[in-house]
Amino acid sequence: MCCESKRRFLLLYATQKGQAKAIAEEIWQQAGAHGLEADMHCISEMDKYNLETEKDPVVIVISTTGTGDPPDTARKFVKKIQDKTLPPDHFAHLQYGLLGLGDSEYMFFCNGGRTVDRRLQELGAQHFYDTGLADDCVGLELVVDPWIDGLWLALKEALQLQKEKEGMNSAVDAVSSSISTAPHAVHELKLSSEVQNLKLEDEGAKASDILSQKLDDINLVAAARDTEPSLVHSVPPVSQSALNIPALPPEYIEVEFQDTQGENPHLSSLISEGTTFEVPVTKAVQLTREDAIKTALLLELDIADTAFQYQPGDAFCVICPNHVSEVEELLHILGLSEKGDDFVCVKVKQGTKKKGASRPQHVPERSTLRFILTWCLEIRAIPKKAFLRALVECTSDVGEKRRLQELCSRQGASDYTCFIRDSNVCLLDLLHAFPSCKPSLSLLIEHLPKLQARSYSVSSSNLYQPGRLRFVFNVVEIPAGPSRPVSRRGVCTGWLAELVAPLLHPSKNSLHTKRESSSTEKISIFPRPNNAFHLPADPSVPFIMVGPGTGISPFIGFLQHRQKLREQHTHWEFGETWLFFGCRHRDRDYLFKQLQCFLENGTLTHLKVCFSRDSSTAEVAPPKYVQDVLRLCAKEVARVLLKERGYFYVCGDKKHMADDVSDAIVDILSMEMEADKLEAMKILAMLREAKRYLQDVWS
Ligand code: FAD
């Protein structure tokens, strides 16, 4: 509803997985309390706004996807503003504030936001507020919350400026007064309440709720007695604080149970990224010994009868379900165990206050309850604060309620980071820890994100093994901990390991726990082409591959491909190839001993392997990690990269390895070129830009 005294600003969001949209909705909701009205649109809805003529301030919330790309919804917009023919004053009339979302564990942090920001500046647009770059790696809220707090004053000033320009100073008073009184209004919301009156009011216009409770008044379920905070217990100052908790997100989904007739949608209907293929698993091999720290499996898929195509270096996605036992447990907690196979109709709640509410695309309009919990919702997702806020309303125990309020409050921000985010807590962990919390199915549909298909790098060559696709993965083991009563396996890797277990362990009494065999199990996959991580187009160009652990996977595909090309084109010139591989123990997890064959038949020119956990009796300790071996080969590495204009590929763990390797390369370049570190970093940046230093890294 638009009140006359409210001043408008344009609010655009560009979202990939819903985070930017949720933050924009938060801004939209808070705007009313500040005497403002946000005219909110997805950035792709270009018929609903026009930046060319926009006079009001513009707020943009934009996330980053892939390797530093703006979200798909912003592609058209970015293409439009990147038009080289636009004059430098094209957006000179525009005042804007931009909030970028990203994850610093990935290269090109917040690049989606940075790209748009840079281009708007080039086209003459002015910042009315400093750009915020929020990092999902440490918690978006660390930047998002203060950025939104500061936005209102900045908007007020921007609107004032605009009014002054228009010579209509009087009209701005309404806004000034509403904004300058807003903080007082918030303070007036402070309630000193008894526990029985502990009730939160979330009228749409309120920015946040503040509860002030005297410690004497409340029973904090032993929290005050405990000296150490935990997921369920708080200690002072959090336990004694007045809390700023987020506004209750409006409900917007309703579900209706129907009879048991009908069929569930096909899995392909859940995927918007392209065609899916249901393919048989033809082989499963355990690459690691039983006593290895991690279990690595190789699976082979039969794609012969499909149109699925790939090149070595490509990745593809596996559609995976949630674990049966977790789905059953959720059904039990929801009190819907008997209704798992009933069909559910999912609709937008009539009269919802949520702007632009629509049914989440990843939940079918009609399917069984079990289908939704198994294939559609990421039930392992770390609950966001808005979800915790909504769960407060479904919790009957007063102490539990207060702790959930703390965890989603400003005052409890570090508890949230420690006991929820860093502890990888999921909905089931919460429901165990807070047994009086009984959420509804519609709430889960509103707050749980899409169950994402998992990506894997192809570890084979279509030339070497036509009609086959192989991939390698570590089975993710998540141990039990203070916030997690049970250990778990990764959703996809745990499922795949269970699926192929009969192939790996045909009989419990078998002496051979490691063997190859075939099955009729099928999995659904779809392509995720990688534009850059491919063999050099010119085979005479030398290249270096660095892939410790399962990071070696795509390089097996590279080498198989190269071997076939060498056999088929004996007159071609082939450049030298280097592989740096590392694992923990020579006997337990040396994933591909057949690398030696590539060396013997000349496909691989140099193979450098290191073992990080094997003890050595050598006088000089052997190098432990791939970056150490790279340093030992500094001269050769520099020659390949600089003199021979070769390619450098890195694949594997994004957390440490990729950075350690690029640090080693900077050192090598600076040493071999006798240049300072900054100069070496610039050269590395140039190599990246020229797509001669390529990374395929994951966590
Ligand atoms: P999930 O259920 O998604 O769980 C993983 C999450 O569990 C982690 O992110 C972490 O938050 C949490 N976790 C893990 N360990 C712990 C712990 N000890 N304590 C607490 N929490 C923990 N993986 C491969 O193995 N091989 C590949 O070839 C490969 N290629 C990839 C290519 C691309 C382009 C991308 C993006 C990823 C690739 N991955 C690869 C990673 C893969 O997609 C999955 O992320 C991985 O297999 C885990 O999936 P999962 O569903 O089993 O685990």
PDB file of C-alpha atoms in Angstrom, residues 42 73 584:
ATOM      1  CA  CYS A  42      13.674  -8.634 -10.221  1.00  0.00           C
ATOM      2  CA  THR A  73      18.507 -13.231 -14.016  1.00  0.00           C
ATOM      3  CA  ARG A 584      48.512 -39.018   1.947  1.00  0.00           C
TER       4      ARG A 584
END
